[in-house]
XYZ file of C-alpha atoms in Angstrom:
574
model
C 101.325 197.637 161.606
C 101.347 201.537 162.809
C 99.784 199.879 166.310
C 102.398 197.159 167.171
C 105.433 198.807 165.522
C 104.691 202.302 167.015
C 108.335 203.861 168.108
C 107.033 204.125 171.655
C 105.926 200.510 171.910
C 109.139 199.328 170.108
C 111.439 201.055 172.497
C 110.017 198.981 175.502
C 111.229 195.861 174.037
C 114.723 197.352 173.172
C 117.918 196.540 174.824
C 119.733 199.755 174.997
C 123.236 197.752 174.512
C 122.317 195.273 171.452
C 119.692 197.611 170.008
C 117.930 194.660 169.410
C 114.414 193.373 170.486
C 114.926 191.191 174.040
C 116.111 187.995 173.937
C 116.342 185.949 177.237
C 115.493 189.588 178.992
C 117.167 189.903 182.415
C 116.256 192.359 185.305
C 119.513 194.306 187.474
C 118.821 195.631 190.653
C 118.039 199.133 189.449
C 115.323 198.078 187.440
C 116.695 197.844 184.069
C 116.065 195.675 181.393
C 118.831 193.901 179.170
C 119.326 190.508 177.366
C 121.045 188.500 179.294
C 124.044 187.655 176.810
C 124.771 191.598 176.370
C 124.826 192.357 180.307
C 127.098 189.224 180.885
C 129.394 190.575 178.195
C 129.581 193.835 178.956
C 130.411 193.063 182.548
C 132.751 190.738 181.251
C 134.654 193.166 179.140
C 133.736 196.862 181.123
C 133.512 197.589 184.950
C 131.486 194.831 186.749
C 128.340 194.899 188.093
C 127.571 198.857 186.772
C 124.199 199.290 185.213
C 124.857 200.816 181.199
C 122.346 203.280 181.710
C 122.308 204.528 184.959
C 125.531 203.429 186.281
C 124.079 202.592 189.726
C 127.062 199.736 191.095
C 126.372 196.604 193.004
C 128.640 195.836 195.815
C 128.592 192.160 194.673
C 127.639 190.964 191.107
C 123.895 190.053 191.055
C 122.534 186.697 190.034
C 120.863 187.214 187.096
C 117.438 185.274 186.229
C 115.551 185.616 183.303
C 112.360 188.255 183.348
C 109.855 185.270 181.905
C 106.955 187.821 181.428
C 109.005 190.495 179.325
C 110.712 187.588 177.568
C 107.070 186.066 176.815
C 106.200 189.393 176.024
C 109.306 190.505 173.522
C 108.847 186.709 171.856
C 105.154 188.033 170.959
C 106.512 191.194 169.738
C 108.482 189.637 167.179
C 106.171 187.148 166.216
C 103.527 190.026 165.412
C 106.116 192.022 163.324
C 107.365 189.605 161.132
C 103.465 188.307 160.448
C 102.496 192.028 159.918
C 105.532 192.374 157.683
C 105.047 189.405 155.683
C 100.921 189.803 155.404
C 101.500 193.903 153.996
C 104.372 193.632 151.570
C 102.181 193.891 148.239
C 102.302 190.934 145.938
C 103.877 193.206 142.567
C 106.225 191.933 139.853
C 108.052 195.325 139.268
C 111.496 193.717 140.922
C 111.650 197.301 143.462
C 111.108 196.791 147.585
C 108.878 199.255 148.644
C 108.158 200.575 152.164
C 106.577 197.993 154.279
C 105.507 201.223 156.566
C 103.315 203.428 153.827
C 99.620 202.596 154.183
C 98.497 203.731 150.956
C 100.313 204.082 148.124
C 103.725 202.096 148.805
C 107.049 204.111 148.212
C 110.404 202.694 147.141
C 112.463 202.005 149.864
C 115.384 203.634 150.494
C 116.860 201.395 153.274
C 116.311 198.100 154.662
C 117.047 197.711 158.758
C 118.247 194.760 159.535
C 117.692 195.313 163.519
C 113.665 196.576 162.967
C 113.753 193.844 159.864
C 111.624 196.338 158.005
C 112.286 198.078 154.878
C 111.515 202.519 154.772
C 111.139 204.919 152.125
C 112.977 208.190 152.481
C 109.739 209.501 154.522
C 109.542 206.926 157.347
C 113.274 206.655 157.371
C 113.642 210.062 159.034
C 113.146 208.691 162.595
C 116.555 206.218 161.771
C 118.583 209.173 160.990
C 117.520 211.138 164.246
C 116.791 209.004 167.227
C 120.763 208.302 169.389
C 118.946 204.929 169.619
C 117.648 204.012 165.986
C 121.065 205.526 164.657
C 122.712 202.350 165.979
C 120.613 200.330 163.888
C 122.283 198.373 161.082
C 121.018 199.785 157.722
C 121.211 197.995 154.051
C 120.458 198.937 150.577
C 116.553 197.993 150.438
C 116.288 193.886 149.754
C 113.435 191.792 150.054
C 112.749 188.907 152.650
C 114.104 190.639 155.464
C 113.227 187.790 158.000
C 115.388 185.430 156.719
C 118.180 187.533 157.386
C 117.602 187.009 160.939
C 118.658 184.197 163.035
C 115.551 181.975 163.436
C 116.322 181.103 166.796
C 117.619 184.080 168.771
C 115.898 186.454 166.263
C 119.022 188.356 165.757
C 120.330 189.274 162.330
C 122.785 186.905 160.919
C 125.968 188.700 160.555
C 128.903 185.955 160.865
C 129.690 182.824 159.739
C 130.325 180.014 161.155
C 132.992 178.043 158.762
C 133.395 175.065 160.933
C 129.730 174.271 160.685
C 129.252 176.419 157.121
C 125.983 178.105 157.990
C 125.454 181.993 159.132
C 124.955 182.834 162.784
C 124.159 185.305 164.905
C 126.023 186.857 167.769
C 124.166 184.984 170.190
C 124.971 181.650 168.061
C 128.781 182.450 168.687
C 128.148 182.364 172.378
C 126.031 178.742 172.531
C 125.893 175.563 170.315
C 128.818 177.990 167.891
C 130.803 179.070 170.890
C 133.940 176.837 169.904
C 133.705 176.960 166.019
C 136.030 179.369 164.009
C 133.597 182.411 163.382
C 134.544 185.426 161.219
C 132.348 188.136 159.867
C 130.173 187.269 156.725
C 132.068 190.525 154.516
C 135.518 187.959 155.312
C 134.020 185.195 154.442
C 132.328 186.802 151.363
C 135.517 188.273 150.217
C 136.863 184.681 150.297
C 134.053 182.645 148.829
C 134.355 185.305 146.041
C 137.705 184.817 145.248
C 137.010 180.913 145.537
C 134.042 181.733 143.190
C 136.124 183.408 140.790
C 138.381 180.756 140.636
C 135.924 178.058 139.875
C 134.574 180.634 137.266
C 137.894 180.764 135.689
C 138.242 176.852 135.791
C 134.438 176.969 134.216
C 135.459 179.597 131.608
C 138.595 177.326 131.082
C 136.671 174.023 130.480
C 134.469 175.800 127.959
C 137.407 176.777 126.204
C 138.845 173.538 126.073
C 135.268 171.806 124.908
C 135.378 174.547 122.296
C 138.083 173.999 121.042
C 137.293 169.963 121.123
C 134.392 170.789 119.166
C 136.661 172.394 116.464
C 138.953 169.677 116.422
C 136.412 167.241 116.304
C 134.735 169.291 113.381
C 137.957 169.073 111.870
C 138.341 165.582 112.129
C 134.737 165.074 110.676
C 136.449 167.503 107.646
C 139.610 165.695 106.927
C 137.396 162.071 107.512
C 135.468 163.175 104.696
C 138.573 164.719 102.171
C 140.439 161.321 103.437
C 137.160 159.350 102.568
C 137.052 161.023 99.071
C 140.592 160.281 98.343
C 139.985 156.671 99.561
C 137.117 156.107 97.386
C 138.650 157.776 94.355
C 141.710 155.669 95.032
C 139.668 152.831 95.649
C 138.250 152.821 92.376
C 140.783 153.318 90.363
C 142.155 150.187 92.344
C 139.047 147.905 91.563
C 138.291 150.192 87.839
C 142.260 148.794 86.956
C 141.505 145.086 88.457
C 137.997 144.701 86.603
C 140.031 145.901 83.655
C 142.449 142.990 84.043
C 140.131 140.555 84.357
C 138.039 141.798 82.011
C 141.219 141.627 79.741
C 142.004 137.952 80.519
C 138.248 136.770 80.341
C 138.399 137.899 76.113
C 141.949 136.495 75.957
C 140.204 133.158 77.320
C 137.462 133.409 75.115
C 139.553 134.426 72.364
C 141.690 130.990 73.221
C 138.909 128.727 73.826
C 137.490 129.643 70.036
C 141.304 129.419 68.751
C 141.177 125.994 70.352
C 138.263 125.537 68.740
C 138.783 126.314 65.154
C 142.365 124.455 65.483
C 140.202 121.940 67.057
C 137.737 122.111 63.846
C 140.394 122.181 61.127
C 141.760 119.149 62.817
C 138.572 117.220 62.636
C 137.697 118.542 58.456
C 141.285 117.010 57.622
C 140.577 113.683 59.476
C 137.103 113.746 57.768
C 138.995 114.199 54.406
C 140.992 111.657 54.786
C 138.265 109.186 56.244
C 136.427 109.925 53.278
C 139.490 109.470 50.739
C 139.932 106.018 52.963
C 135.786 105.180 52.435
C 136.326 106.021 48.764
C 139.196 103.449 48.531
C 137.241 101.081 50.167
C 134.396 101.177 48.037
C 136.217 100.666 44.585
C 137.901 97.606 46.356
C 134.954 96.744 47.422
C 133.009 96.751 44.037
C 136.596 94.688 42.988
C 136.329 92.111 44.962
C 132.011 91.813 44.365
C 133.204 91.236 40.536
C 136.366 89.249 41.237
C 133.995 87.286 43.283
C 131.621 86.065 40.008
C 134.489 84.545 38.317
C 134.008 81.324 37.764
C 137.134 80.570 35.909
C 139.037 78.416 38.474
C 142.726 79.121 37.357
C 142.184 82.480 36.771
C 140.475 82.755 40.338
C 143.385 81.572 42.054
C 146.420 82.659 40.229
C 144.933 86.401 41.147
C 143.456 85.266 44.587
C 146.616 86.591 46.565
C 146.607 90.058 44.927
C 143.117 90.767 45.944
C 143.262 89.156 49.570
C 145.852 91.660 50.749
C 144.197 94.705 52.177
C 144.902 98.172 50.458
C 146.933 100.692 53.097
C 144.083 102.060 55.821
C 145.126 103.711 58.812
C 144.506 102.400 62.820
C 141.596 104.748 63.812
C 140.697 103.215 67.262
C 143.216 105.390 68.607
C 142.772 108.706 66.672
C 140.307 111.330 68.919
C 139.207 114.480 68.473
C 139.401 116.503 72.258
C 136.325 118.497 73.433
C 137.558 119.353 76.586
C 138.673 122.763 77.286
C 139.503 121.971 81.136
C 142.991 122.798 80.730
C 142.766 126.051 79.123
C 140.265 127.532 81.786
C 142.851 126.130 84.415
C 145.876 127.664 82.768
C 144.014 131.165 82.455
C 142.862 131.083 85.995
C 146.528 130.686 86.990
C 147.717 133.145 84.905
C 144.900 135.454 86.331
C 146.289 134.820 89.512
C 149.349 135.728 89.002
C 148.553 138.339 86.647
C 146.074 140.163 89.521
C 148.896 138.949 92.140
C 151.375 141.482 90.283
C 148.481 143.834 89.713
C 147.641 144.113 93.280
C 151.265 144.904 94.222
C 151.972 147.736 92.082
C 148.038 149.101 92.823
C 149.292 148.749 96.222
C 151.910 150.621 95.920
C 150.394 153.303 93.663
C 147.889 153.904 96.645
C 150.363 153.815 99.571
C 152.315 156.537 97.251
C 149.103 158.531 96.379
C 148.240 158.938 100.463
C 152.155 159.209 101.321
C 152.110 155.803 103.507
C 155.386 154.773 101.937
C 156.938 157.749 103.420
C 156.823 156.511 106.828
C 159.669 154.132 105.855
C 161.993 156.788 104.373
C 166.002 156.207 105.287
C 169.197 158.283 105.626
C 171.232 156.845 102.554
C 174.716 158.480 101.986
C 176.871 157.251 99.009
C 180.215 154.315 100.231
C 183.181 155.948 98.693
C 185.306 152.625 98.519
C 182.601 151.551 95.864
C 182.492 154.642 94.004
C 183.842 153.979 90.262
C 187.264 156.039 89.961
C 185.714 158.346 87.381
C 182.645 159.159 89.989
C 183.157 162.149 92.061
C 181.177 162.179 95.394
C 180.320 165.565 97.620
C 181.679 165.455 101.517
C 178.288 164.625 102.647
C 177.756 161.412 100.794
C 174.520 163.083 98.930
C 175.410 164.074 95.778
C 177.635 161.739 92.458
C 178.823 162.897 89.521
C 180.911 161.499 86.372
C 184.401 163.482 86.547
C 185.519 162.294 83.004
C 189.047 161.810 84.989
C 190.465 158.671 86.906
C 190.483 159.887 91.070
C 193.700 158.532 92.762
C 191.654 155.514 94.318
C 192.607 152.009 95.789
C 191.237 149.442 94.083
C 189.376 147.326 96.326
C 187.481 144.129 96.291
C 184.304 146.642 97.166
C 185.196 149.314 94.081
C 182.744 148.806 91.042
C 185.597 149.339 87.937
C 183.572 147.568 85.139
C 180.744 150.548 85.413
C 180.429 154.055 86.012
C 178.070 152.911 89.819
C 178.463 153.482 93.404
C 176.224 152.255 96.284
C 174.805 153.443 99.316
C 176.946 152.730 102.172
C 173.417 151.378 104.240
C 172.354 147.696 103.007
C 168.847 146.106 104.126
C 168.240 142.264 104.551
C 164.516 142.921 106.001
C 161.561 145.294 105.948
C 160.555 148.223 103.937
C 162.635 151.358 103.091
C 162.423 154.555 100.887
C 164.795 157.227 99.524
C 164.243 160.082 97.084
C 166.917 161.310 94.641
C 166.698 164.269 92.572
C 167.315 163.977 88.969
C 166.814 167.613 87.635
C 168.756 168.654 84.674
C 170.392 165.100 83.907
C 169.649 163.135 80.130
C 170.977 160.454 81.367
C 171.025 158.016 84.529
C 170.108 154.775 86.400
C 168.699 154.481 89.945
C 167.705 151.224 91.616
C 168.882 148.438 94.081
C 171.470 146.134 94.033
C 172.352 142.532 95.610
C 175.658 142.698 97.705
C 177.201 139.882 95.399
C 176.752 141.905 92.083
C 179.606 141.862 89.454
C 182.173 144.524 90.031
C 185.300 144.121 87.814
C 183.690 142.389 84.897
C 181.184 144.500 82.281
C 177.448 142.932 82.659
C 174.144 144.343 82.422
C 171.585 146.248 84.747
C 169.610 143.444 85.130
C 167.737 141.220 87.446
C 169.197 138.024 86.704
C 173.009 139.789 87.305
C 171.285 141.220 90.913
C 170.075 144.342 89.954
C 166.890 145.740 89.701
C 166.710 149.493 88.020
C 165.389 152.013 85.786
C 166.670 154.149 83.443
C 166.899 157.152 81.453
C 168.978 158.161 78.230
C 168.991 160.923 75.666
C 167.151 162.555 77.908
C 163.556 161.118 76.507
C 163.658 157.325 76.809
C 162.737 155.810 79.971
C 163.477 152.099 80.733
C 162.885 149.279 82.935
C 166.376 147.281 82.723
C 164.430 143.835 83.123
C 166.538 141.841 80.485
C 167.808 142.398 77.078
C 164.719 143.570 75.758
C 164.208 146.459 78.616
C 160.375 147.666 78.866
C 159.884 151.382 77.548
C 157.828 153.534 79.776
C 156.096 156.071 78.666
C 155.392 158.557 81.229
C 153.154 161.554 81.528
C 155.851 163.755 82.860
C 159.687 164.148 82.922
C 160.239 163.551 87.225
C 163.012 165.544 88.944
C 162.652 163.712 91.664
C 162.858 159.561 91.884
C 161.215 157.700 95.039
C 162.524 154.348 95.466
C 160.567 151.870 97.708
C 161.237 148.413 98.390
C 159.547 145.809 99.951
C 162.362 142.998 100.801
C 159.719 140.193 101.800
C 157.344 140.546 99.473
C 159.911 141.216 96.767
C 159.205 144.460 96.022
C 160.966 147.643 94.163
C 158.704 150.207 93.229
C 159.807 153.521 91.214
C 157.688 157.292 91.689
C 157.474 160.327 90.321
C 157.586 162.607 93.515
C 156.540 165.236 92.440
C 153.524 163.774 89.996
C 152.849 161.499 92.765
C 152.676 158.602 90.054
C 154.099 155.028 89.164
C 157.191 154.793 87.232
C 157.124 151.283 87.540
C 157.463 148.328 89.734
C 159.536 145.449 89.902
C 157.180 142.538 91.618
C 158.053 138.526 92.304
C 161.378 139.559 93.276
C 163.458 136.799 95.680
C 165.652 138.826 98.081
C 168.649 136.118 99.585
C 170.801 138.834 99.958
C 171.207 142.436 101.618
C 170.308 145.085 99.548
C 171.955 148.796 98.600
C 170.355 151.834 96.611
C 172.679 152.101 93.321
C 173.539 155.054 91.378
C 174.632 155.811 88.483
C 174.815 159.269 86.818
C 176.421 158.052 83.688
C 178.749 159.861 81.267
C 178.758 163.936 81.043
C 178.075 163.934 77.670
C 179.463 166.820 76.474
C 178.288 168.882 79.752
C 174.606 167.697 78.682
C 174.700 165.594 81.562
C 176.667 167.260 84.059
C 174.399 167.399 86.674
C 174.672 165.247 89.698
C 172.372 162.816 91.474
C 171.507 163.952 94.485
C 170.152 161.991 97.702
C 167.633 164.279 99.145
C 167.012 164.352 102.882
C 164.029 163.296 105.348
C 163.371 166.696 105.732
C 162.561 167.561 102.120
C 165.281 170.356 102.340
C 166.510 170.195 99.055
C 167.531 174.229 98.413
C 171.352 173.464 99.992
C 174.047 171.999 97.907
C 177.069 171.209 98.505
C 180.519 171.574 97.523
C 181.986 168.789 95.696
C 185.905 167.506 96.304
C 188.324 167.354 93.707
C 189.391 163.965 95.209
C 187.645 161.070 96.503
C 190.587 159.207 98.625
C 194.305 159.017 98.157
C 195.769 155.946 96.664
C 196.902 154.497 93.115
C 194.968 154.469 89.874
C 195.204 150.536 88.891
C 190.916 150.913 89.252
C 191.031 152.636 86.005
C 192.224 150.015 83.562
C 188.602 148.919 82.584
C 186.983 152.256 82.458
C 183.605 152.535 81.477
C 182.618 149.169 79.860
C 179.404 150.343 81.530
C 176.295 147.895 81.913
C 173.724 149.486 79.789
C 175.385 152.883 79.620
């Protein structure tokens, strides 16, 4: 290594204007020795045809032909280096370059040259830091593999960038196959690919992010599957606990029929059996009458008494008396009233599950109160939300539309199709009915709450007794808590009206089987005060569940006469 790269030996293969070992090496008239691409360049740019080193001047600029031997030679040169180089760098794992110029014991390197391609400890550095001519030489922070730092082909070190082609070059590259591509210096280029770099970090470190934050709400999907998959089965069970329950229910009410049918069936048959054998009895004694009436030979007696036996005594027609042992038609008539029976069931276990997981809440309307149905002794707030009894008459008209024969008033929004729901807070009332109400319901003349008359409600009084207004016998429900708040949900094509407990999240009860021909409106009725007991209004509560604002009611509805108030309260079920 000392032999080839001795400073003496290396210096005859220098060009004194690139520093560099010769490439294509070129003779000028006074003997001197350059590459061929720094001479042209520097005559190019400085005063032509004057040598750099001796500044001998040529009348005419020389033609310049390449010095093969000392090209041969320098070719060798750097051939020998970079196998020397490559053949003494120690094979070591410790991840420090040492000096590829200590012959013993190999020092860290202190600098890498990127003109010698060699790497020097402090020691054999010293020459770099005091030879004019080795001062020139680009130095690094030590790195390993050196030689591919260097331009394969003109053996100069690679310190541009070509971006049209996106490889590193040399300066000699610039001036051949490079000479028209956009070339800037590689600390540019690195300042831009960094920034480009730290960019497509960013959009890395962004994506992350985002897939993290998929992963939560994935593993918060997987969370609420699995609370939503409890509910479900909890609610499913209940569903198919309450329908094995009703069939359960009708199979002993069949059984329990079938052996009614059959004892009936038996009693039946022991009375027929009686009387056959009263019959038989009767039979027999005229029997044993005729056997002795037979043996008289006495011939007037015979026939003067002939005509009194020969008549029959009084016997029924059996032939067409049976006894049935069929029980075809009760197992038929149960089955159909299982039907119907789970039909029902399966409605209002519907609708107890689409209230349990809020479904029915997806069809929740904007109801306000009509005023020109509003009974005369109803007061109604500004907003159409809230309806209480005033105990006075209001200066109304009296209009085809204005219930008189009832203490009602209905929503001013009727529905002929679909599904809709509206909540109404009850708090602090004893008394009240809620429901829905066919458009042709009575309105002057006193009637009842109930189906038949176009309504279908429920109903509270005394502040305890909860009713279903389904006919004159009303069905008493008896419910696990008082509500303050009343969903109403109705079905109009599958005849539907459901009633909730909001807050309990339970089934009131449910009106099923119902046949809508009309439209529909939400009815309310907050009944009498009674004695400031029941001075509370109804109140329609909005979509948005904000139920802390109340509002101020009017002392009058609507200006006109008081001719409503003739019938008063003759109130349907109040």
């Amino acid at each position: 290594m000392a032999a080839v790269s001795s400073l003496l030996f290396e210096d005859q293969f220098l060009c004194s204007i690139c520093l560099d070992v010769f490439t294509d090496p070129v003779t000028t008239p006074c003997g001197h020795n350059f590459c061929k691409a720094c001479i042209t360049k520097h005559w190019n740019t400085n005063v032509p045809c004057q040598c750099p080193l001796c500044k001998e001047q040529c009348e005419i600029k020389p033609e310049l032909r390449v010095n093969t031997v000392l090209s041969e030679m320098a070719a060798q040169f750097k051939q020998l280096l970079l196998r020397e180089i490559s053949s003494e760098k120690p094979n070591t794992n410790t991840g420090e370059v040492l000096c590829d110029f200590c012959t013993e014991t190999k020092q860290k390197a202190l600098k890498s040259c990127l003109d010698c391609l060699i790497s020097y400890c402090e020691t054999h550095l010293e020459p770099h830091q005091r030879l004019p001519a080795l001062k020139r030489h680009r130095l690094i922070n030590p790195v390993e593999n050196l030689e591919s730092r260097v331009c394969k082909k003109h053996g100069r070190p690679l310190e541009q960038f070509c971006k049209t082609d996106q490889v590193c070059v040399c300066s000699f590259c610039t001036e051949a196959e490079h000479k028209l591509h956009r070339i800037v210096f590689l600390e540019e280029e690195y300042k831009e690919k960094k920034a480009e770099l730290g960019k497509t970090e960013a959009g890395v470190q962004m994506m992350i992010q985002e897939r993290q934050l998929k992963i939560e709400e994935i593993e918060r999907s997987v969370k609420l599957s699995k609370e939503n998959a409890d509910q479900e089965t909890a609610t499913c069970m209940e569903v198919y606990t309450a329908l094995i329950r009703s069939v359960e229910k009708s199979l002993a009410q069949l059984l329990d029929s079938i052996m009614d049918e059959h004892e009936t069936i038996k009693i039946e048959a022991e009375y027929l059996i009686l009387e056959l054998e009263e019959e038989i009895s009767e039979l027999m004694m005229r029997s044993t009458e005729l056997e002795q009436f037979s043996n008289n030979e006495d011939h007037l007696d015979f026939l003067q008494n002939f005509m009194a036996l020969k008549s029959a005594p009084p016997t029924k027609d059996w032939t067409t008396i049976e006894v049935h042992t069929s029980y075809e038609g009760i197992l038929k008539t149960s089955l159909a009233q299982l039907e119907e029976t789970l039909s029902k069931e399966m409605e209002v276990l519907r609708a107890e599950a689409e209230i349990k997981r809020g479904g029915i809440k997806q069809y929740w309307v904007d109801v306000t109160l009509d005023p020109e149905t509003a009974h005369p002794k109803l007061i109604l707030s500004s907003d159409g939300k809230q309806v209480y009894y005033g105990n006075v008459c209001q200066n109304v008209h009296d209009t085809p539309k204005r219930i008189s024969s009832y203490f009602g008033v209905l929503g001013k929004q009727g529905f002929s199709s679909g599904r809709f729901y509206y909540e109404v807070q009850v708090e602090g009332k004893t008394d009240w009915v809620l429901g829905v109400a066919r458009e042709s319901i009575p309105r002057k003349n006193p009637g009842h709450f109930w189906p038949q008359n176009g309504f279908w409600t429920v109903s509270l009084k005394d502040g305890c007794e909860y009713k279903a207004l389904v006919d004159i016998d009303p069905i008493h429900l008896d419910l696990k808590s008082k509500p303050q708040k009343v969903g109403v949900f109705v079905d109009f094509e599958e005849g539907l009206v459901c009633f909730y407990d909001v807050d309990a999240s339970s089934l009131i009860h449910t009106f099923t089987g119902c046949n809508f021909t009309e439209t529909l409106y939400p009815i309310f009725s907050p009944r009498k005060n009674n004695a400031a007991k029941n001075s509370a209004p109804l109140t329609i509560l909005p979509i948005n569940h904000n139920t802390n604002q109340t509002d101020t009611f009017p002392n009058v509805l609507v200006s006109g006469n008081n001719e409503a108030c003739a019938s008063g309260g003759a109130a349907i079920g109040l």
